[in-house]
């Protein structure tokens, strides 16, 4: 515990309860974290992103905690968005979610709304009007969004837990430690990638391998051939945050801070990746029949929905095909005619949720195909599903036939 934490007059007043019990509880959390991590002061945050939104994970105790905090007068004082919920908040009946689950999930979202959070329900707030600016301090919670904000955009956030993110929203502050400090943002490991990157799944397999090696370090990538990979960086960060605890990475000549200055640091041992096969092997189970194909982890962009619609034109899927995305992205896709095209092929564009936080185990699926290394990593434990992992085109082929295409399966 350190005593060097200095609070402003306003922060001291919050701590003394002068802004009400809800704010007092929030600043107690922020201050406790500051003391644990040796922070010298608190820093104002430009925005907050809160995780712990699915009723599947939160349960009744979590819901009561939120309702009680709101009843104590707590309100977000900075723009605050929500991570995916446990279901599509509009289409849940036709997707097979139970009314009992839906009632509780709606209550969770309502409790967050009464705390002043926007019900965006997405892990890609940066794609739907909530992209932070370079150098801004944030308190974001979803690991893939944290990685994207830190790495691609050059904002500064630790990976917050659900309550600490909400406490930052209610106080407008977070403790200045970890990735809020410039010295902790320097690379710890240079990663030389000597094999070509041909797809979003290649980036996911790479992220899986690197995350396992560097754990909570800061990798600095040098790619020999990134190919179209620069369009899929959200999958790289998501995978490293799943197999490891990477919250920040740099790519030479590409990501925000690597372009702005020297992020190499002093001690940077090299890791060479010249083969992605071990990543694919680790993320693929033996399932041949596939009854669910899940794309959109992290939540799909408009460009990804366009690619899916283009692939499916004039064809019809046999398996259930769900592409998860933000509600705002779905609306844009609807306007562009993409949702109608995907639905004409038998697929669904599902908003507000994802296959890890939704209670899909109760929906009768057994084997899932996905192009997301993060999803492939979590789905067996979180959703009880067998998993096949590969690029979008391979997953969509599986959706058309109900079988995983490839030399081992057909
Ligand atoms: Fe987002 Fe769910 Fe994947 S929260 S990153 S779609 S596991």
mmCIF file of C-alpha atoms and ligand atoms in Angstrom:
data_model
loop_
_atom_site.group_PDB
_atom_site.id
_atom_site.type_symbol
_atom_site.label_atom_id
_atom_site.label_comp_id
_atom_site.label_asym_id
_atom_site.label_seq_id
_atom_site.Cartn_x
_atom_site.Cartn_y
_atom_site.Cartn_z
ATOM 1 C CA UNK A 1 0.000 0.000 0.000
ATOM 2 C CA UNK A 2 1.455 3.432 -0.767
ATOM 3 C CA UNK A 3 0.731 6.786 0.746
ATOM 4 C CA UNK A 4 2.002 8.843 -2.167
ATOM 5 C CA UNK A 5 -1.413 9.025 -3.844
ATOM 6 C CA UNK A 6 -2.373 12.694 -4.026
ATOM 7 C CA UNK A 7 -6.028 13.616 -4.503
ATOM 8 C CA UNK A 8 -7.437 16.935 -5.717
ATOM 9 C CA UNK A 9 -9.879 18.861 -3.547
ATOM 10 C CA UNK A 10 -12.776 17.580 -5.640
ATOM 11 C CA UNK A 11 -11.600 13.979 -5.302
ATOM 12 C CA UNK A 12 -11.232 14.368 -1.541
ATOM 13 C CA UNK A 13 -14.786 15.690 -1.391
ATOM 14 C CA UNK A 14 -16.021 12.645 -3.332
ATOM 15 C CA UNK A 15 -14.178 10.390 -0.909
ATOM 16 C CA UNK A 16 -15.791 12.181 2.040
ATOM 17 C CA UNK A 17 -19.218 11.427 0.576
ATOM 18 C CA UNK A 18 -20.074 14.993 -0.396
ATOM 19 C CA UNK A 19 -21.232 13.911 -3.865
ATOM 20 C CA UNK A 20 -23.424 11.136 -2.448
ATOM 21 C CA UNK A 21 -22.931 7.488 -1.482
ATOM 22 C CA UNK A 22 -22.856 6.205 -5.071
ATOM 23 C CA UNK A 23 -19.937 8.454 -6.025
ATOM 24 C CA UNK A 24 -18.232 7.732 -2.702
ATOM 25 C CA UNK A 25 -18.349 3.995 -3.388
ATOM 26 C CA UNK A 26 -16.941 4.589 -6.880
ATOM 27 C CA UNK A 27 -14.002 6.732 -5.798
ATOM 28 C CA UNK A 28 -13.205 4.281 -3.009
ATOM 29 C CA UNK A 29 -12.674 1.631 -5.713
ATOM 30 C CA UNK A 30 -10.530 3.948 -7.871
ATOM 31 C CA UNK A 31 -8.435 5.061 -4.879
ATOM 32 C CA UNK A 32 -7.983 1.492 -3.598
ATOM 33 C CA UNK A 33 -6.624 0.434 -7.002
ATOM 34 C CA UNK A 34 -4.378 3.498 -7.074
ATOM 35 C CA UNK A 35 -2.894 2.572 -3.702
ATOM 36 C CA UNK A 36 -2.450 -1.102 -4.631
ATOM 37 C CA UNK A 37 -0.597 -0.206 -7.848
ATOM 38 C CA UNK A 38 1.428 2.688 -6.422
ATOM 39 C CA UNK A 39 -0.211 5.485 -8.429
ATOM 40 C CA UNK A 40 0.766 9.073 -7.589
ATOM 41 C CA UNK A 41 -2.527 10.600 -8.729
ATOM 42 C CA UNK A 42 -5.760 10.019 -10.616
ATOM 43 C CA UNK A 43 -6.175 10.971 -14.256
ATOM 44 C CA UNK A 44 -9.389 12.153 -15.979
ATOM 45 C CA UNK A 45 -10.698 9.661 -18.536
ATOM 46 C CA UNK A 46 -12.209 10.604 -21.901
ATOM 47 C CA UNK A 47 -14.446 7.524 -22.078
ATOM 48 C CA UNK A 48 -15.276 4.238 -20.386
ATOM 49 C CA UNK A 49 -16.187 0.841 -21.804
ATOM 50 C CA UNK A 50 -17.809 -1.556 -19.333
ATOM 51 C CA UNK A 51 -17.705 -5.368 -19.448
ATOM 52 C CA UNK A 52 -19.848 -7.780 -17.443
ATOM 53 C CA UNK A 53 -23.070 -7.101 -19.342
ATOM 54 C CA UNK A 54 -24.259 -10.629 -20.105
ATOM 55 C CA UNK A 55 -26.697 -11.925 -17.525
ATOM 56 C CA UNK A 56 -25.092 -15.338 -18.138
ATOM 57 C CA UNK A 57 -21.929 -14.059 -16.421
ATOM 58 C CA UNK A 58 -23.399 -11.428 -14.116
ATOM 59 C CA UNK A 59 -26.233 -13.395 -12.511
ATOM 60 C CA UNK A 60 -28.717 -12.046 -9.968
ATOM 61 C CA UNK A 61 -26.044 -10.880 -7.537
ATOM 62 C CA UNK A 62 -24.445 -8.710 -10.224
ATOM 63 C CA UNK A 63 -27.799 -7.286 -11.271
ATOM 64 C CA UNK A 64 -28.656 -6.365 -7.674
ATOM 65 C CA UNK A 65 -25.247 -4.720 -7.261
ATOM 66 C CA UNK A 66 -25.912 -2.498 -10.312
ATOM 67 C CA UNK A 67 -29.439 -1.603 -9.226
ATOM 68 C CA UNK A 68 -28.240 -0.701 -5.747
ATOM 69 C CA UNK A 69 -25.446 1.502 -7.118
ATOM 70 C CA UNK A 70 -27.931 3.319 -9.371
ATOM 71 C CA UNK A 71 -30.324 3.771 -6.422
ATOM 72 C CA UNK A 72 -27.469 5.481 -4.543
ATOM 73 C CA UNK A 73 -27.475 8.189 -7.204
ATOM 74 C CA UNK A 74 -24.408 7.052 -9.154
ATOM 75 C CA UNK A 75 -24.287 8.304 -12.774
ATOM 76 C CA UNK A 76 -21.573 8.171 -15.444
ATOM 77 C CA UNK A 77 -19.957 11.560 -15.990
ATOM 78 C CA UNK A 78 -18.062 10.624 -19.175
ATOM 79 C CA UNK A 79 -19.266 8.795 -22.330
ATOM 80 C CA UNK A 80 -19.702 5.160 -21.300
ATOM 81 C CA UNK A 81 -20.435 2.205 -23.570
ATOM 82 C CA UNK A 82 -21.329 -1.423 -22.857
ATOM 83 C CA UNK A 83 -19.766 -4.713 -23.926
ATOM 84 C CA UNK A 84 -21.964 -7.377 -25.622
ATOM 85 C CA UNK A 85 -25.009 -8.639 -23.743
ATOM 86 C CA UNK A 86 -26.137 -12.257 -23.545
ATOM 87 C CA UNK A 87 -28.603 -11.994 -26.454
ATOM 88 C CA UNK A 88 -29.775 -9.892 -29.387
ATOM 89 C CA UNK A 89 -31.922 -7.379 -27.541
ATOM 90 C CA UNK A 90 -34.506 -7.289 -30.345
ATOM 91 C CA UNK A 91 -34.404 -10.622 -32.167
ATOM 92 C CA UNK A 92 -33.970 -12.914 -29.123
ATOM 93 C CA UNK A 93 -37.334 -14.714 -29.455
ATOM 94 C CA UNK A 94 -36.692 -15.918 -33.024
ATOM 95 C CA UNK A 95 -33.076 -16.870 -32.156
ATOM 96 C CA UNK A 96 -34.298 -19.234 -29.439
ATOM 97 C CA UNK A 97 -33.418 -17.428 -26.190
ATOM 98 C CA UNK A 98 -35.731 -18.125 -23.267
ATOM 99 C CA UNK A 99 -38.121 -15.418 -21.999
ATOM 100 C CA UNK A 100 -36.782 -15.923 -18.448
ATOM 101 C CA UNK A 101 -33.209 -15.190 -19.578
ATOM 102 C CA UNK A 102 -34.406 -12.269 -21.730
ATOM 103 C CA UNK A 103 -36.247 -10.664 -18.818
ATOM 104 C CA UNK A 104 -33.143 -10.681 -16.640
ATOM 105 C CA UNK A 105 -30.876 -9.555 -19.490
ATOM 106 C CA UNK A 106 -33.180 -6.618 -20.199
ATOM 107 C CA UNK A 107 -33.062 -5.706 -16.505
ATOM 108 C CA UNK A 108 -29.244 -5.670 -16.614
ATOM 109 C CA UNK A 109 -29.188 -3.331 -19.619
ATOM 110 C CA UNK A 110 -31.811 -1.111 -17.952
ATOM 111 C CA UNK A 111 -29.700 -0.932 -14.775
ATOM 112 C CA UNK A 112 -26.661 0.138 -16.804
ATOM 113 C CA UNK A 113 -28.797 2.710 -18.639
ATOM 114 C CA UNK A 114 -29.937 4.158 -15.308
ATOM 115 C CA UNK A 115 -26.239 4.461 -14.403
ATOM 116 C CA UNK A 116 -25.834 6.573 -17.540
ATOM 117 C CA UNK A 117 -24.217 4.016 -19.879
ATOM 118 C CA UNK A 118 -25.196 3.843 -23.577
ATOM 119 C CA UNK A 119 -26.598 0.402 -24.459
ATOM 120 C CA UNK A 120 -24.181 -0.035 -27.373
ATOM 121 C CA UNK A 121 -23.537 -3.659 -26.398
ATOM 122 C CA UNK A 122 -20.448 -4.107 -28.522
ATOM 123 C CA UNK A 123 -16.774 -4.983 -28.180
ATOM 124 C CA UNK A 124 -15.949 -2.665 -31.109
ATOM 125 C CA UNK A 125 -17.086 0.748 -29.838
ATOM 126 C CA UNK A 126 -14.285 2.238 -31.956
ATOM 127 C CA UNK A 127 -16.186 1.177 -35.111
ATOM 128 C CA UNK A 128 -19.450 2.845 -34.112
ATOM 129 C CA UNK A 129 -18.601 6.423 -33.224
ATOM 130 C CA UNK A 130 -16.616 5.899 -29.993
ATOM 131 C CA UNK A 131 -13.028 5.830 -31.281
ATOM 132 C CA UNK A 132 -10.671 7.516 -28.816
ATOM 133 C CA UNK A 133 -7.989 9.962 -29.905
ATOM 134 C CA UNK A 134 -4.233 9.460 -29.724
ATOM 135 C CA UNK A 135 -2.939 9.994 -26.171
ATOM 136 C CA UNK A 136 -6.362 10.121 -24.473
ATOM 137 C CA UNK A 137 -6.681 8.314 -21.144
ATOM 138 C CA UNK A 138 -9.537 5.799 -20.977
ATOM 139 C CA UNK A 139 -10.923 3.140 -18.666
ATOM 140 C CA UNK A 140 -11.951 0.319 -21.004
ATOM 141 C CA UNK A 141 -12.635 -3.242 -19.934
ATOM 142 C CA UNK A 142 -13.091 -5.567 -22.917
ATOM 143 C CA UNK A 143 -9.665 -7.045 -23.658
ATOM 144 C CA UNK A 144 -9.862 -6.853 -27.463
ATOM 145 C CA UNK A 145 -11.118 -3.251 -27.358
ATOM 146 C CA UNK A 146 -8.398 -2.330 -24.849
ATOM 147 C CA UNK A 147 -5.777 -3.780 -27.174
ATOM 148 C CA UNK A 148 -7.183 -1.929 -30.200
ATOM 149 C CA UNK A 149 -7.467 1.416 -28.380
ATOM 150 C CA UNK A 150 -3.938 1.187 -26.966
ATOM 151 C CA UNK A 151 -2.187 -0.270 -29.975
ATOM 152 C CA UNK A 152 -3.877 0.790 -33.190
ATOM 153 C CA UNK A 153 -5.171 4.167 -31.968
ATOM 154 C CA UNK A 154 -2.514 5.120 -29.394
ATOM 155 C CA UNK A 155 -4.934 5.879 -26.531
ATOM 156 C CA UNK A 156 -4.009 4.820 -22.980
ATOM 157 C CA UNK A 157 -5.962 2.332 -20.912
ATOM 158 C CA UNK A 158 -5.346 -0.528 -18.557
ATOM 159 C CA UNK A 159 -7.628 -3.512 -18.863
ATOM 160 C CA UNK A 160 -10.267 -2.651 -16.309
ATOM 161 C CA UNK A 161 -12.578 -5.067 -14.554
ATOM 162 C CA UNK A 162 -16.339 -4.441 -14.781
ATOM 163 C CA UNK A 163 -16.680 -2.669 -11.376
ATOM 164 C CA UNK A 164 -13.482 -0.619 -11.774
ATOM 165 C CA UNK A 165 -14.551 0.589 -15.235
ATOM 166 C CA UNK A 166 -17.933 1.594 -13.844
ATOM 167 C CA UNK A 167 -16.237 3.348 -10.923
ATOM 168 C CA UNK A 168 -14.146 5.302 -13.455
ATOM 169 C CA UNK A 169 -17.332 6.247 -15.329
ATOM 170 C CA UNK A 170 -18.987 7.506 -12.130
ATOM 171 C CA UNK A 171 -15.960 9.510 -10.967
ATOM 172 C CA UNK A 172 -14.602 10.457 -14.426
ATOM 173 C CA UNK A 173 -11.168 9.287 -13.266
ATOM 174 C CA UNK A 174 -8.884 6.320 -13.066
ATOM 175 C CA UNK A 175 -5.652 5.745 -11.163
ATOM 176 C CA UNK A 176 -2.557 6.658 -13.169
ATOM 177 C CA UNK A 177 -0.519 3.440 -13.281
ATOM 178 C CA UNK A 178 0.317 0.680 -15.780
ATOM 179 C CA UNK A 179 -0.344 1.650 -19.398
ATOM 180 C CA UNK A 180 -1.244 5.233 -18.453
ATOM 181 C CA UNK A 181 2.501 5.790 -17.953
ATOM 182 C CA UNK A 182 4.767 6.293 -20.985
ATOM 183 C CA UNK A 183 7.555 4.087 -19.611
ATOM 184 C CA UNK A 184 5.249 1.047 -19.458
ATOM 185 C CA UNK A 185 4.285 1.399 -23.109
ATOM 186 C CA UNK A 186 7.714 0.502 -24.510
ATOM 187 C CA UNK A 187 8.162 -2.868 -26.201
ATOM 188 C CA UNK A 188 9.394 -5.820 -24.180
ATOM 189 C CA UNK A 189 9.852 -8.289 -27.070
ATOM 190 C CA UNK A 190 10.571 -7.852 -30.774
ATOM 191 C CA UNK A 191 8.551 -10.343 -32.822
ATOM 192 C CA UNK A 192 9.956 -11.073 -36.284
ATOM 193 C CA UNK A 193 7.177 -12.555 -38.430
ATOM 194 C CA UNK A 194 8.850 -14.339 -41.346
ATOM 195 C CA UNK A 195 5.842 -16.165 -42.786
ATOM 196 C CA UNK A 196 3.284 -14.384 -44.980
ATOM 197 C CA UNK A 197 -0.039 -13.324 -43.464
ATOM 198 C CA UNK A 198 -2.820 -14.147 -45.896
ATOM 199 C CA UNK A 199 -6.010 -13.830 -43.889
ATOM 200 C CA UNK A 200 -7.638 -12.692 -40.674
ATOM 201 C CA UNK A 201 -7.298 -16.272 -39.381
ATOM 202 C CA UNK A 202 -3.525 -16.146 -39.997
ATOM 203 C CA UNK A 203 -3.366 -13.040 -37.808
ATOM 204 C CA UNK A 204 -5.441 -14.830 -35.166
ATOM 205 C CA UNK A 205 -3.163 -17.894 -35.218
ATOM 206 C CA UNK A 206 -0.150 -15.579 -34.937
ATOM 207 C CA UNK A 207 -1.762 -13.701 -32.042
ATOM 208 C CA UNK A 208 -2.488 -16.981 -30.284
ATOM 209 C CA UNK A 209 1.168 -18.083 -30.564
ATOM 210 C CA UNK A 210 2.625 -14.714 -29.531
ATOM 211 C CA UNK A 211 0.197 -14.184 -26.638
ATOM 212 C CA UNK A 212 1.259 -17.523 -25.144
ATOM 213 C CA UNK A 213 4.918 -16.501 -25.326
ATOM 214 C CA UNK A 214 4.887 -12.885 -24.182
ATOM 215 C CA UNK A 215 2.082 -13.144 -21.585
ATOM 216 C CA UNK A 216 1.534 -9.578 -20.321
ATOM 217 C CA UNK A 217 4.480 -8.067 -22.218
ATOM 218 C CA UNK A 218 4.406 -5.538 -25.051
ATOM 219 C CA UNK A 219 5.315 -7.156 -28.393
ATOM 220 C CA UNK A 220 6.807 -5.095 -31.210
ATOM 221 C CA UNK A 221 6.064 -6.719 -34.566
ATOM 222 C CA UNK A 222 8.169 -6.621 -37.683
ATOM 223 C CA UNK A 223 6.327 -8.253 -40.555
ATOM 224 C CA UNK A 224 8.012 -9.475 -43.699
ATOM 225 C CA UNK A 225 4.648 -9.633 -45.475
ATOM 226 C CA UNK A 226 1.539 -8.421 -43.647
ATOM 227 C CA UNK A 227 -0.508 -8.609 -46.863
ATOM 228 C CA UNK A 228 -4.124 -7.586 -46.213
ATOM 229 C CA UNK A 229 -3.550 -8.097 -42.461
ATOM 230 C CA UNK A 230 -3.595 -4.372 -41.697
ATOM 231 C CA UNK A 231 -7.388 -4.531 -42.245
ATOM 232 C CA UNK A 232 -7.801 -7.180 -39.516
ATOM 233 C CA UNK A 233 -5.765 -5.906 -36.587
ATOM 234 C CA UNK A 234 -8.685 -6.307 -34.177
ATOM 235 C CA UNK A 235 -8.331 -10.085 -34.535
ATOM 236 C CA UNK A 236 -4.600 -9.971 -33.726
ATOM 237 C CA UNK A 237 -5.127 -8.068 -30.480
ATOM 238 C CA UNK A 238 -8.124 -10.195 -29.488
ATOM 239 C CA UNK A 239 -6.112 -13.407 -29.882
ATOM 240 C CA UNK A 240 -3.103 -12.136 -27.883
ATOM 241 C CA UNK A 241 -5.397 -10.974 -25.084
ATOM 242 C CA UNK A 242 -7.007 -14.446 -24.993
ATOM 243 C CA UNK A 243 -3.971 -16.755 -25.018
ATOM 244 C CA UNK A 244 -1.908 -14.243 -23.019
ATOM 245 C CA UNK A 245 -2.681 -10.941 -21.340
ATOM 246 C CA UNK A 246 -1.355 -8.590 -23.998
ATOM 247 C CA UNK A 247 -3.044 -5.183 -23.748
ATOM 248 C CA UNK A 248 -0.672 -3.242 -26.019
ATOM 249 C CA UNK A 249 1.430 -4.071 -29.057
ATOM 250 C CA UNK A 250 3.228 -2.108 -31.728
ATOM 251 C CA UNK A 251 3.730 -2.801 -35.432
ATOM 252 C CA UNK A 252 6.711 -1.148 -37.041
ATOM 253 C CA UNK A 253 5.589 1.605 -39.401
ATOM 254 C CA UNK A 254 1.902 0.948 -38.844
ATOM 255 C CA UNK A 255 0.422 1.391 -35.364
ATOM 256 C CA UNK A 256 -0.008 4.824 -33.799
ATOM 257 C CA UNK A 257 2.878 5.068 -31.337
ATOM 258 C CA UNK A 258 5.303 3.093 -33.528
ATOM 259 C CA UNK A 259 4.729 5.698 -36.224
ATOM 260 C CA UNK A 260 5.050 8.591 -33.761
ATOM 261 C CA UNK A 261 8.313 7.616 -32.032
ATOM 262 C CA UNK A 262 10.744 4.914 -30.943
ATOM 263 C CA UNK A 263 8.854 2.316 -28.887
ATOM 264 C CA UNK A 264 11.608 -0.302 -28.828
ATOM 265 C CA UNK A 265 12.749 0.301 -25.267
ATOM 266 C CA UNK A 266 16.065 -0.977 -23.953
ATOM 267 C CA UNK A 267 15.641 -4.687 -23.496
ATOM 268 C CA UNK A 268 13.951 -6.361 -26.414
ATOM 269 C CA UNK A 269 14.809 -10.020 -26.980
ATOM 270 C CA UNK A 270 13.565 -11.361 -30.298
ATOM 271 C CA UNK A 271 10.962 -13.991 -30.992
ATOM 272 C CA UNK A 272 10.813 -15.422 -34.506
ATOM 273 C CA UNK A 273 7.567 -16.780 -35.952
ATOM 274 C CA UNK A 274 8.013 -18.550 -39.280
ATOM 275 C CA UNK A 275 5.189 -21.081 -39.134
ATOM 276 C CA UNK A 276 1.549 -20.601 -38.113
ATOM 277 C CA UNK A 277 0.680 -24.326 -38.237
ATOM 278 C CA UNK A 278 1.117 -24.851 -34.464
ATOM 279 C CA UNK A 279 -1.444 -22.078 -33.851
ATOM 280 C CA UNK A 280 -3.966 -23.663 -36.216
ATOM 281 C CA UNK A 281 -3.359 -27.087 -34.682
ATOM 282 C CA UNK A 282 -3.939 -25.827 -31.146
ATOM 283 C CA UNK A 283 -7.169 -24.034 -32.048
ATOM 284 C CA UNK A 284 -8.743 -26.813 -34.149
ATOM 285 C CA UNK A 285 -10.588 -29.762 -32.703
ATOM 286 C CA UNK A 286 -11.388 -32.925 -34.699
ATOM 287 C CA UNK A 287 -15.085 -32.157 -35.387
ATOM 288 C CA UNK A 288 -16.158 -32.736 -38.983
ATOM 289 C CA UNK A 289 -19.861 -31.936 -38.823
ATOM 290 C CA UNK A 290 -20.473 -28.259 -38.078
ATOM 291 C CA UNK A 291 -23.901 -27.058 -36.960
ATOM 292 C CA UNK A 292 -23.048 -23.457 -36.081
ATOM 293 C CA UNK A 293 -20.831 -21.024 -37.956
ATOM 294 C CA UNK A 294 -19.940 -17.921 -35.993
ATOM 295 C CA UNK A 295 -18.248 -14.903 -37.541
ATOM 296 C CA UNK A 296 -17.814 -11.451 -36.024
ATOM 297 C CA UNK A 297 -15.427 -11.821 -33.070
ATOM 298 C CA UNK A 298 -14.564 -9.079 -32.364
ATOM 299 C CA UNK A 299 -17.832 -7.692 -33.698
ATOM 300 C CA UNK A 300 -17.912 -7.531 -37.505
ATOM 301 C CA UNK A 301 -17.258 -4.328 -39.407
ATOM 302 C CA UNK A 302 -19.374 -3.201 -42.341
ATOM 303 C CA UNK A 303 -16.596 -4.338 -44.704
ATOM 304 C CA UNK A 304 -16.703 -7.848 -43.200
ATOM 305 C CA UNK A 305 -20.487 -8.009 -43.622
ATOM 306 C CA UNK A 306 -20.018 -6.917 -47.228
ATOM 307 C CA UNK A 307 -17.511 -9.734 -47.777
ATOM 308 C CA UNK A 308 -19.907 -12.320 -46.267
ATOM 309 C CA UNK A 309 -22.814 -11.086 -48.396
ATOM 310 C CA UNK A 310 -20.624 -11.218 -51.506
ATOM 311 C CA UNK A 311 -19.488 -14.794 -50.778
ATOM 312 C CA UNK A 312 -23.033 -16.021 -50.165
ATOM 313 C CA UNK A 313 -24.648 -14.411 -53.223
ATOM 314 C CA UNK A 314 -26.878 -16.990 -54.940
ATOM 315 C CA UNK A 315 -26.091 -19.719 -52.363
ATOM 316 C CA UNK A 316 -27.872 -21.182 -49.346
ATOM 317 C CA UNK A 317 -26.396 -22.304 -46.005
ATOM 318 C CA UNK A 318 -27.199 -25.624 -44.315
ATOM 319 C CA UNK A 319 -25.769 -24.879 -40.876
ATOM 320 C CA UNK A 320 -26.855 -22.053 -38.635
ATOM 321 C CA UNK A 321 -24.778 -19.005 -39.590
ATOM 322 C CA UNK A 322 -24.584 -16.083 -37.175
ATOM 323 C CA UNK A 323 -22.473 -13.011 -37.808
ATOM 324 C CA UNK A 324 -22.311 -10.971 -34.605
ATOM 325 C CA UNK A 325 -21.955 -7.209 -34.770
ATOM 326 C CA UNK A 326 -22.836 -3.921 -33.102
ATOM 327 C CA UNK A 327 -26.433 -2.734 -33.423
ATOM 328 C CA UNK A 328 -25.224 0.422 -35.191
ATOM 329 C CA UNK A 329 -23.178 -1.620 -37.700
ATOM 330 C CA UNK A 330 -26.188 -3.853 -38.302
ATOM 331 C CA UNK A 331 -28.326 -0.804 -39.024
ATOM 332 C CA UNK A 332 -25.751 0.489 -41.510
ATOM 333 C CA UNK A 333 -25.627 -2.965 -43.138
ATOM 334 C CA UNK A 334 -29.410 -3.030 -43.315
ATOM 335 C CA UNK A 335 -29.385 0.318 -45.095
ATOM 336 C CA UNK A 336 -26.854 -1.017 -47.596
ATOM 337 C CA UNK A 337 -28.975 -4.115 -48.321
ATOM 338 C CA UNK A 338 -26.387 -6.490 -46.817
ATOM 339 C CA UNK A 339 -28.605 -7.917 -44.078
ATOM 340 C CA UNK A 340 -31.250 -8.856 -46.672
ATOM 341 C CA UNK A 341 -28.591 -10.533 -48.843
ATOM 342 C CA UNK A 342 -27.207 -12.559 -45.943
ATOM 343 C CA UNK A 343 -30.683 -13.536 -44.763
ATOM 344 C CA UNK A 344 -31.645 -14.571 -48.309
ATOM 345 C CA UNK A 345 -28.813 -17.122 -48.056
ATOM 346 C CA UNK A 346 -30.114 -18.338 -44.686
ATOM 347 C CA UNK A 347 -27.632 -16.488 -42.429
ATOM 348 C CA UNK A 348 -28.389 -14.089 -39.591
ATOM 349 C CA UNK A 349 -26.777 -10.801 -38.655
ATOM 350 C CA UNK A 350 -27.055 -10.890 -34.880
ATOM 351 C CA UNK A 351 -26.589 -7.684 -32.868
ATOM 352 C CA UNK A 352 -25.730 -6.868 -29.236
ATOM 353 C CA UNK A 353 -24.193 -10.249 -28.310
ATOM 354 C CA UNK A 354 -21.569 -12.860 -29.122
ATOM 355 C CA UNK A 355 -21.213 -16.613 -28.913
ATOM 356 C CA UNK A 356 -19.002 -16.501 -25.832
ATOM 357 C CA UNK A 357 -21.270 -14.400 -23.625
ATOM 358 C CA UNK A 358 -24.587 -15.803 -24.948
ATOM 359 C CA UNK A 359 -25.949 -19.013 -23.371
ATOM 360 C CA UNK A 360 -25.495 -20.969 -26.622
ATOM 361 C CA UNK A 361 -24.935 -24.262 -24.804
ATOM 362 C CA UNK A 362 -28.681 -24.276 -24.140
ATOM 363 C CA UNK A 363 -29.548 -23.750 -27.808
ATOM 364 C CA UNK A 364 -28.585 -27.288 -28.856
ATOM 365 C CA UNK A 365 -25.432 -26.634 -30.910
ATOM 366 C CA UNK A 366 -22.524 -29.064 -30.753
ATOM 367 C CA UNK A 367 -19.776 -27.928 -33.137
ATOM 368 C CA UNK A 368 -18.884 -24.416 -34.205
ATOM 369 C CA UNK A 369 -16.712 -23.082 -37.012
ATOM 370 C CA UNK A 370 -15.206 -19.644 -36.541
ATOM 371 C CA UNK A 371 -12.600 -17.385 -38.130
ATOM 372 C CA UNK A 372 -11.718 -15.901 -34.734
ATOM 373 C CA UNK A 373 -8.812 -17.279 -32.714
ATOM 374 C CA UNK A 374 -10.284 -15.674 -29.598
ATOM 375 C CA UNK A 375 -13.616 -17.390 -30.141
ATOM 376 C CA UNK A 376 -11.886 -20.715 -30.911
ATOM 377 C CA UNK A 377 -9.872 -20.343 -27.705
ATOM 378 C CA UNK A 378 -12.854 -19.627 -25.427
ATOM 379 C CA UNK A 379 -15.815 -21.466 -26.968
ATOM 380 C CA UNK A 380 -14.998 -25.005 -25.769
ATOM 381 C CA UNK A 381 -14.855 -23.922 -22.100
ATOM 382 C CA UNK A 382 -17.422 -21.087 -22.139
ATOM 383 C CA UNK A 383 -20.022 -22.611 -24.454
ATOM 384 C CA UNK A 384 -19.270 -26.333 -24.391
ATOM 385 C CA UNK A 385 -18.793 -26.440 -28.163
ATOM 386 C CA UNK A 386 -16.284 -28.336 -30.290
ATOM 387 C CA UNK A 387 -14.487 -25.853 -32.560
ATOM 388 C CA UNK A 388 -13.051 -25.607 -36.070
ATOM 389 C CA UNK A 389 -10.945 -22.564 -36.851
ATOM 390 C CA UNK A 390 -10.007 -21.109 -40.253
ATOM 391 C CA UNK A 391 -10.475 -18.131 -42.570
ATOM 392 C CA UNK A 392 -13.899 -16.666 -43.321
ATOM 393 C CA UNK A 393 -14.182 -18.422 -46.689
ATOM 394 C CA UNK A 394 -13.509 -21.826 -45.114
ATOM 395 C CA UNK A 395 -16.089 -21.160 -42.394
ATOM 396 C CA UNK A 396 -18.673 -20.126 -44.972
ATOM 397 C CA UNK A 397 -17.958 -23.294 -47.005
ATOM 398 C CA UNK A 398 -18.702 -25.227 -43.810
ATOM 399 C CA UNK A 399 -21.955 -23.300 -43.452
ATOM 400 C CA UNK A 400 -22.951 -24.289 -47.007
ATOM 401 C CA UNK A 401 -22.264 -28.011 -46.577
ATOM 402 C CA UNK A 402 -22.500 -28.610 -42.821
ATOM 403 C CA UNK A 403 -19.003 -30.111 -42.932
ATOM 404 C CA UNK A 404 -15.579 -28.628 -42.258
ATOM 405 C CA UNK A 405 -13.801 -28.519 -45.650
ATOM 406 C CA UNK A 406 -10.195 -29.665 -45.892
ATOM 407 C CA UNK A 407 -7.933 -32.633 -46.210
ATOM 408 C CA UNK A 408 -8.608 -34.002 -42.725
ATOM 409 C CA UNK A 409 -12.351 -33.732 -42.825
ATOM 410 C CA UNK A 410 -13.626 -34.547 -46.315
HETATM 411 FE FE1 LIG B 1 -16.263 -9.541 -28.742
HETATM 412 FE FE2 LIG B 1 -17.347 -11.686 -27.793
HETATM 413 FE FE3 LIG B 1 -15.271 -11.883 -29.341
HETATM 414 S S1 LIG B 1 -17.008 -9.825 -26.696
HETATM 415 S S2 LIG B 1 -14.119 -10.038 -28.901
HETATM 416 S S3 LIG B 1 -17.282 -11.089 -29.952
HETATM 417 S S4 LIG B 1 -15.664 -13.104 -27.539
#
